[in-house]
Amino acid sequence: SVLPQGYLKRLELAKAIALQPDLLILDELFSGLSLAEVASIVPIIEKLRMEGKTIIMIEHRLKELFRIADRIMVLNFGEKIADGKASEVMESEEVKKAYLGTEAG
């Protein structure tokens, strides 16, 4: 039988964690997941952070990322437009323009 997308993502994450890496690269982990499914994964990421793991996430769902990341780098068409703490990046006019469609300035 086929597992729902949320279960598959958690299974892939569990397989990666089982290897006990010091560095974990997660590419679009939240893609295609419901808010409830993302909410079930966020505590796992937070726990890994608290254990001192380095986690690099490539993600378009910035709201969830802002909650769990120490540092965020935002790219827009391959160009870095922001880099820093979540609170700083959230206030970036370039990020707002690129991801929310608002005018900078």
PDB file of C-alpha atoms in Angstrom, residues 26-31 56-62 65:
ATOM      1  CA  LEU A  26      16.911  18.703   4.100  1.00  0.00           C
ATOM      2  CA  ASP A  27      15.608  19.705   0.675  1.00  0.00           C
ATOM      3  CA  GLU A  28      11.990  20.904   0.650  1.00  0.00           C
ATOM      4  CA  LEU A  29      11.036  18.782   3.651  1.00  0.00           C
ATOM      5  CA  PHE A  30       7.757  20.703   4.116  1.00  0.00           C
ATOM      6  CA  SER A  31       6.793  20.675   0.433  1.00  0.00           C
ATOM      7  CA  ILE A  56      20.743  22.993   6.299  1.00  0.00           C
ATOM      8  CA  MET A  57      17.220  23.336   4.967  1.00  0.00           C
ATOM      9  CA  ILE A  58      16.220  24.334   1.472  1.00  0.00           C
ATOM     10  CA  GLU A  59      12.644  25.470   1.905  1.00  0.00           C
ATOM     11  CA  HIS A  60      10.016  27.724   0.362  1.00  0.00           C
ATOM     12  CA  ARG A  61       7.708  27.700   3.378  1.00  0.00           C
ATOM     13  CA  LEU A  62       9.398  30.544   5.197  1.00  0.00           C
ATOM     14  CA  LEU A  65      11.507  28.007   8.735  1.00  0.00           C
TER      15      LEU A  65
END
